[in-house]
Short mmCIF file of N, CA and C in Angstrom, two decimals:
data_model
loop_
_atom_site.label_atom_id
_atom_site.label_comp_id
_atom_site.label_asym_id
_atom_site.label_seq_id
_atom_site.Cartn_x
_atom_site.Cartn_y
_atom_site.Cartn_z
N ASP A 20 214.54 110.10 86.14
CA ASP A 20 213.31 110.25 85.39
C ASP A 20 213.04 109.00 84.56
N VAL A 21 211.76 108.70 84.41
CA VAL A 21 211.37 107.57 83.58
C VAL A 21 211.25 108.02 82.13
N GLN A 22 211.83 107.24 81.25
CA GLN A 22 211.70 107.52 79.82
C GLN A 22 211.33 106.25 79.09
N LEU A 23 210.35 106.37 78.20
CA LEU A 23 209.97 105.28 77.32
C LEU A 23 210.18 105.75 75.89
N VAL A 24 210.91 104.99 75.12
CA VAL A 24 211.22 105.38 73.75
C VAL A 24 210.83 104.26 72.80
N GLU A 25 209.87 104.55 71.91
CA GLU A 25 209.44 103.56 70.94
C GLU A 25 210.28 103.65 69.67
N SER A 26 210.38 102.54 68.99
CA SER A 26 211.01 102.49 67.67
C SER A 26 210.41 101.32 66.91
N GLY A 27 210.70 101.28 65.62
CA GLY A 27 210.26 100.15 64.81
C GLY A 27 209.03 100.41 63.96
N GLY A 28 208.42 101.57 64.12
CA GLY A 28 207.25 101.88 63.30
C GLY A 28 207.65 102.14 61.86
N GLY A 29 206.64 102.30 61.02
CA GLY A 29 206.89 102.58 59.61
C GLY A 29 205.74 102.10 58.76
N SER A 30 206.01 101.93 57.49
CA SER A 30 205.00 101.46 56.55
C SER A 30 205.19 99.98 56.29
N VAL A 31 204.10 99.28 56.21
CA VAL A 31 204.15 97.84 55.97
C VAL A 31 202.93 97.46 55.13
N GLN A 32 203.11 96.45 54.31
CA GLN A 32 201.99 95.96 53.53
C GLN A 32 201.13 95.03 54.36
N ALA A 33 199.86 95.04 54.07
CA ALA A 33 198.95 94.12 54.74
C ALA A 33 199.45 92.68 54.57
N GLY A 34 199.42 91.93 55.66
CA GLY A 34 199.90 90.56 55.61
C GLY A 34 201.37 90.40 55.92
N GLY A 35 202.08 91.51 56.05
CA GLY A 35 203.50 91.46 56.37
C GLY A 35 203.72 91.33 57.87
N SER A 36 204.82 91.92 58.35
CA SER A 36 205.08 91.90 59.77
C SER A 36 205.91 93.12 60.15
N LEU A 37 205.81 93.48 61.42
CA LEU A 37 206.53 94.64 61.94
C LEU A 37 206.72 94.39 63.43
N ARG A 38 207.84 94.84 63.98
CA ARG A 38 208.06 94.71 65.41
C ARG A 38 208.34 96.08 66.00
N LEU A 39 207.53 96.44 66.97
CA LEU A 39 207.74 97.68 67.71
C LEU A 39 208.55 97.38 68.96
N VAL A 40 209.41 98.33 69.31
CA VAL A 40 210.27 98.18 70.47
C VAL A 40 210.08 99.37 71.39
N CYS A 41 209.98 99.11 72.69
CA CYS A 41 209.87 100.16 73.69
C CYS A 41 211.02 99.99 74.68
N ALA A 42 211.95 100.93 74.65
CA ALA A 42 213.08 100.89 75.58
C ALA A 42 212.76 101.77 76.77
N ALA A 43 212.82 101.17 77.96
CA ALA A 43 212.49 101.88 79.18
C ALA A 43 213.75 102.18 79.98
N SER A 44 213.82 103.39 80.50
CA SER A 44 214.92 103.74 81.40
C SER A 44 214.33 104.39 82.63
N GLY A 45 214.92 104.11 83.77
CA GLY A 45 214.45 104.72 85.01
C GLY A 45 213.17 104.12 85.55
N TYR A 46 212.69 103.04 84.94
CA TYR A 46 211.43 102.45 85.38
C TYR A 46 211.69 101.06 85.93
N THR A 47 211.11 100.79 87.06
CA THR A 47 211.24 99.47 87.67
C THR A 47 210.01 98.64 87.35
N TYR A 48 210.25 97.53 86.67
CA TYR A 48 209.15 96.62 86.36
C TYR A 48 208.58 96.12 87.68
N SER A 49 207.40 96.60 88.01
CA SER A 49 206.89 96.31 89.34
C SER A 49 205.51 95.69 89.28
N ARG A 50 204.61 96.26 90.08
CA ARG A 50 203.30 95.64 90.21
C ARG A 50 202.25 96.29 89.33
N ASN A 51 202.69 97.22 88.48
CA ASN A 51 201.72 97.88 87.62
C ASN A 51 201.82 97.36 86.19
N CYS A 52 200.87 97.78 85.41
CA CYS A 52 200.77 97.28 84.04
C CYS A 52 201.72 98.01 83.11
N MET A 53 202.11 97.31 82.09
CA MET A 53 202.77 97.92 80.94
C MET A 53 201.99 97.50 79.71
N GLY A 54 201.97 98.35 78.71
CA GLY A 54 201.18 97.99 77.56
C GLY A 54 201.46 98.81 76.33
N TRP A 55 200.84 98.41 75.25
CA TRP A 55 200.85 99.12 73.99
C TRP A 55 199.44 99.65 73.73
N PHE A 56 199.37 100.90 73.36
CA PHE A 56 198.11 101.54 72.98
C PHE A 56 198.26 102.09 71.58
N ARG A 57 197.14 102.43 70.97
CA ARG A 57 197.22 103.06 69.66
C ARG A 57 196.09 104.07 69.53
N GLN A 58 196.33 105.04 68.65
CA GLN A 58 195.33 106.05 68.39
C GLN A 58 195.33 106.40 66.91
N ALA A 59 194.20 106.17 66.29
CA ALA A 59 194.01 106.53 64.89
C ALA A 59 193.36 107.90 64.82
N PRO A 60 193.51 108.61 63.71
CA PRO A 60 192.91 109.94 63.58
C PRO A 60 191.41 109.91 63.85
N GLY A 61 190.95 110.81 64.69
CA GLY A 61 189.54 110.91 64.99
C GLY A 61 189.01 109.86 65.94
N LYS A 62 189.89 109.03 66.47
CA LYS A 62 189.46 107.95 67.37
C LYS A 62 190.12 108.11 68.73
N GLU A 63 189.53 107.47 69.72
CA GLU A 63 190.12 107.49 71.06
C GLU A 63 191.30 106.52 71.13
N ARG A 64 192.18 106.81 72.07
CA ARG A 64 193.29 105.91 72.30
C ARG A 64 192.76 104.60 72.88
N GLU A 65 193.24 103.48 72.36
CA GLU A 65 192.75 102.19 72.82
C GLU A 65 193.90 101.26 73.15
N ARG A 66 193.64 100.36 74.08
CA ARG A 66 194.64 99.37 74.42
C ARG A 66 194.75 98.34 73.31
N VAL A 67 195.99 98.03 72.94
CA VAL A 67 196.27 96.96 72.00
C VAL A 67 196.60 95.69 72.75
N ALA A 68 197.50 95.81 73.73
CA ALA A 68 197.91 94.66 74.53
C ALA A 68 198.55 95.17 75.81
N SER A 69 198.45 94.39 76.87
CA SER A 69 199.05 94.79 78.13
C SER A 69 199.54 93.58 78.90
N ILE A 70 200.51 93.85 79.77
CA ILE A 70 201.07 92.83 80.64
C ILE A 70 200.95 93.31 82.07
N TYR A 71 200.46 92.41 82.95
CA TYR A 71 200.43 92.72 84.38
C TYR A 71 201.31 91.71 85.09
N PRO A 72 202.36 92.18 85.78
CA PRO A 72 203.27 91.24 86.44
C PRO A 72 202.53 90.27 87.35
N GLY A 73 202.81 89.01 87.20
CA GLY A 73 202.16 88.01 88.03
C GLY A 73 200.88 87.47 87.43
N ALA A 74 200.38 88.12 86.41
CA ALA A 74 199.17 87.59 85.76
C ALA A 74 199.56 86.43 84.87
N GLY A 75 198.58 85.59 84.57
CA GLY A 75 198.86 84.40 83.78
C GLY A 75 199.29 84.70 82.37
N SER A 76 198.55 85.57 81.70
CA SER A 76 198.81 85.82 80.29
C SER A 76 198.58 87.29 79.97
N PRO A 77 199.23 87.77 78.93
CA PRO A 77 198.92 89.13 78.48
C PRO A 77 197.47 89.22 78.01
N VAL A 78 196.97 90.44 77.93
CA VAL A 78 195.62 90.66 77.45
C VAL A 78 195.70 91.44 76.15
N TYR A 79 194.87 91.05 75.19
CA TYR A 79 194.87 91.66 73.87
C TYR A 79 193.49 92.21 73.52
N ALA A 80 193.50 93.25 72.72
CA ALA A 80 192.25 93.69 72.11
C ALA A 80 191.76 92.59 71.18
N ASP A 81 190.45 92.44 71.10
CA ASP A 81 189.88 91.40 70.24
C ASP A 81 190.36 91.55 68.80
N SER A 82 190.53 92.79 68.39
CA SER A 82 190.87 93.06 67.00
C SER A 82 192.28 92.59 66.61
N VAL A 83 193.14 92.33 67.61
CA VAL A 83 194.51 91.93 67.28
C VAL A 83 194.85 90.53 67.78
N LYS A 84 193.94 89.89 68.46
CA LYS A 84 194.20 88.55 68.98
C LYS A 84 194.59 87.60 67.86
N GLY A 85 195.62 86.84 68.14
CA GLY A 85 196.09 85.87 67.15
C GLY A 85 197.03 86.46 66.11
N ARG A 86 197.18 87.79 66.10
CA ARG A 86 198.06 88.44 65.12
C ARG A 86 199.21 89.19 65.80
N PHE A 87 198.95 89.81 66.93
CA PHE A 87 199.96 90.60 67.63
C PHE A 87 200.39 89.86 68.90
N THR A 88 201.66 90.05 69.27
CA THR A 88 202.18 89.45 70.48
C THR A 88 202.99 90.48 71.26
N ILE A 89 202.66 90.64 72.54
CA ILE A 89 203.41 91.53 73.42
C ILE A 89 204.37 90.68 74.24
N SER A 90 205.56 91.21 74.46
CA SER A 90 206.54 90.49 75.28
C SER A 90 207.48 91.49 75.94
N GLN A 91 208.20 91.00 76.94
CA GLN A 91 209.15 91.83 77.67
C GLN A 91 210.47 91.09 77.81
N ASP A 92 211.53 91.87 77.83
CA ASP A 92 212.85 91.36 78.19
C ASP A 92 213.30 92.21 79.38
N ASN A 93 213.06 91.71 80.58
CA ASN A 93 213.35 92.50 81.77
C ASN A 93 214.83 92.83 81.90
N ALA A 94 215.67 91.93 81.44
CA ALA A 94 217.11 92.16 81.54
C ALA A 94 217.52 93.37 80.69
N LYS A 95 216.79 93.62 79.62
CA LYS A 95 217.11 94.74 78.73
C LYS A 95 216.17 95.93 78.95
N ASN A 96 215.26 95.81 79.91
CA ASN A 96 214.26 96.87 80.14
C ASN A 96 213.55 97.24 78.84
N THR A 97 213.13 96.25 78.12
CA THR A 97 212.55 96.46 76.81
C THR A 97 211.26 95.68 76.66
N MET A 98 210.31 96.30 76.00
CA MET A 98 209.03 95.66 75.71
C MET A 98 208.84 95.66 74.20
N TYR A 99 208.19 94.64 73.69
CA TYR A 99 208.03 94.49 72.25
C TYR A 99 206.56 94.30 71.88
N LEU A 100 206.25 94.66 70.66
CA LEU A 100 204.95 94.30 70.09
C LEU A 100 205.23 93.75 68.69
N GLN A 101 205.08 92.44 68.56
CA GLN A 101 205.25 91.79 67.26
C GLN A 101 203.91 91.84 66.54
N MET A 102 203.91 92.48 65.39
CA MET A 102 202.68 92.65 64.62
C MET A 102 202.78 91.77 63.37
N ASN A 103 202.02 90.70 63.37
CA ASN A 103 201.97 89.82 62.20
C ASN A 103 200.63 90.00 61.49
N SER A 104 200.65 89.83 60.20
CA SER A 104 199.45 89.98 59.37
C SER A 104 198.69 91.27 59.69
N PRO A 105 199.37 92.40 59.71
CA PRO A 105 198.64 93.63 59.99
C PRO A 105 197.64 93.94 58.88
N LYS A 106 196.63 94.71 59.26
CA LYS A 106 195.57 95.11 58.34
C LYS A 106 195.55 96.64 58.23
N PRO A 107 194.97 97.16 57.18
CA PRO A 107 194.90 98.63 57.06
C PRO A 107 194.26 99.29 58.27
N GLU A 108 193.31 98.62 58.90
CA GLU A 108 192.66 99.21 60.08
C GLU A 108 193.57 99.23 61.30
N ASP A 109 194.74 98.65 61.22
CA ASP A 109 195.72 98.75 62.30
C ASP A 109 196.55 100.03 62.19
N THR A 110 196.35 100.79 61.14
CA THR A 110 197.08 102.04 60.97
C THR A 110 196.76 103.01 62.10
N ALA A 111 197.80 103.48 62.77
CA ALA A 111 197.62 104.37 63.93
C ALA A 111 199.00 104.79 64.44
N VAL A 112 198.99 105.71 65.39
CA VAL A 112 200.19 105.98 66.18
C VAL A 112 200.17 105.02 67.37
N TYR A 113 201.25 104.31 67.54
CA TYR A 113 201.35 103.34 68.62
C TYR A 113 202.22 103.90 69.75
N TYR A 114 201.73 103.71 70.97
CA TYR A 114 202.42 104.21 72.15
C TYR A 114 202.69 103.06 73.12
N CYS A 115 203.86 103.09 73.75
CA CYS A 115 204.05 102.21 74.88
C CYS A 115 203.80 103.01 76.15
N ALA A 116 203.35 102.33 77.18
CA ALA A 116 202.99 102.99 78.43
C ALA A 116 203.30 102.08 79.60
N ALA A 117 203.52 102.71 80.75
CA ALA A 117 203.87 101.94 81.94
C ALA A 117 203.26 102.57 83.18
N GLY A 118 203.06 101.72 84.19
CA GLY A 118 202.62 102.23 85.49
C GLY A 118 201.13 102.37 85.65
N GLY A 119 200.36 101.67 84.86
CA GLY A 119 198.92 101.83 84.95
C GLY A 119 198.22 100.74 85.73
N TRP A 120 197.02 101.07 86.18
CA TRP A 120 196.10 100.08 86.75
C TRP A 120 194.73 100.73 86.86
N PRO A 121 193.68 100.10 86.35
CA PRO A 121 193.66 98.82 85.62
C PRO A 121 194.31 98.91 84.25
N CYS A 122 194.68 97.81 83.75
CA CYS A 122 195.52 97.78 82.54
C CYS A 122 194.83 98.35 81.30
N TYR A 123 193.53 98.25 81.22
CA TYR A 123 192.85 98.65 79.98
C TYR A 123 192.64 100.16 79.88
N LEU A 124 192.85 100.89 80.97
CA LEU A 124 192.47 102.30 81.02
C LEU A 124 193.67 103.22 80.78
N PRO A 125 193.74 103.88 79.64
CA PRO A 125 194.91 104.73 79.34
C PRO A 125 195.16 105.83 80.36
N SER A 126 194.10 106.39 80.91
CA SER A 126 194.24 107.54 81.81
C SER A 126 194.97 107.20 83.10
N THR A 127 195.09 105.91 83.40
CA THR A 127 195.75 105.54 84.65
C THR A 127 197.25 105.35 84.51
N TYR A 128 197.76 105.38 83.29
CA TYR A 128 199.19 105.13 83.08
C TYR A 128 200.00 106.39 83.37
N ASN A 129 201.08 106.22 84.11
CA ASN A 129 201.90 107.35 84.52
C ASN A 129 202.93 107.77 83.47
N TYR A 130 203.34 106.82 82.66
CA TYR A 130 204.45 107.09 81.75
C TYR A 130 204.09 106.66 80.33
N TRP A 131 204.47 107.52 79.37
CA TRP A 131 204.16 107.27 77.97
C TRP A 131 205.38 107.55 77.11
N GLY A 132 205.50 106.79 76.04
CA GLY A 132 206.48 107.10 75.01
C GLY A 132 205.94 108.18 74.09
N GLN A 133 206.75 108.57 73.13
CA GLN A 133 206.39 109.66 72.23
C GLN A 133 205.49 109.20 71.09
N GLY A 134 205.40 107.91 70.90
CA GLY A 134 204.56 107.35 69.83
C GLY A 134 205.35 107.08 68.57
N THR A 135 204.91 106.07 67.85
CA THR A 135 205.53 105.75 66.56
C THR A 135 204.43 105.41 65.57
N GLN A 136 204.52 105.97 64.37
CA GLN A 136 203.47 105.80 63.37
C GLN A 136 203.62 104.44 62.70
N VAL A 137 202.50 103.75 62.59
CA VAL A 137 202.42 102.51 61.82
C VAL A 137 201.37 102.70 60.74
N THR A 138 201.76 102.48 59.50
CA THR A 138 200.86 102.63 58.38
C THR A 138 200.82 101.33 57.61
N VAL A 139 199.62 100.76 57.48
CA VAL A 139 199.44 99.49 56.79
C VAL A 139 198.66 99.74 55.51
N SER A 140 199.22 99.32 54.40
CA SER A 140 198.54 99.55 53.12
C SER A 140 198.35 98.25 52.35
#
């Protein structure tokens, strides 16, 4: 079975930094997308950043460009989201996801983590 487990969430002050970690087991990094999504209360789930194997560069939401960085360590089956200079509007539950295509569409992803709360004050 595929399992995605997020960690690293919590409370952070605006302008600080936080790193989210997604540990994957049972999943083969293949030809589908992996990404980070978030959902704030009363809002739809949205893509924060995604990676497509073989693509030139990761893709980011406009709202986080220049502040957040997605990366993978294939040897450790781990994906990261480095959040620098977070803002209060970044407050949400963050999810890692795998197996999607197209990358921007949450409904296409086959596997999801349980989510981790990030609160920026």
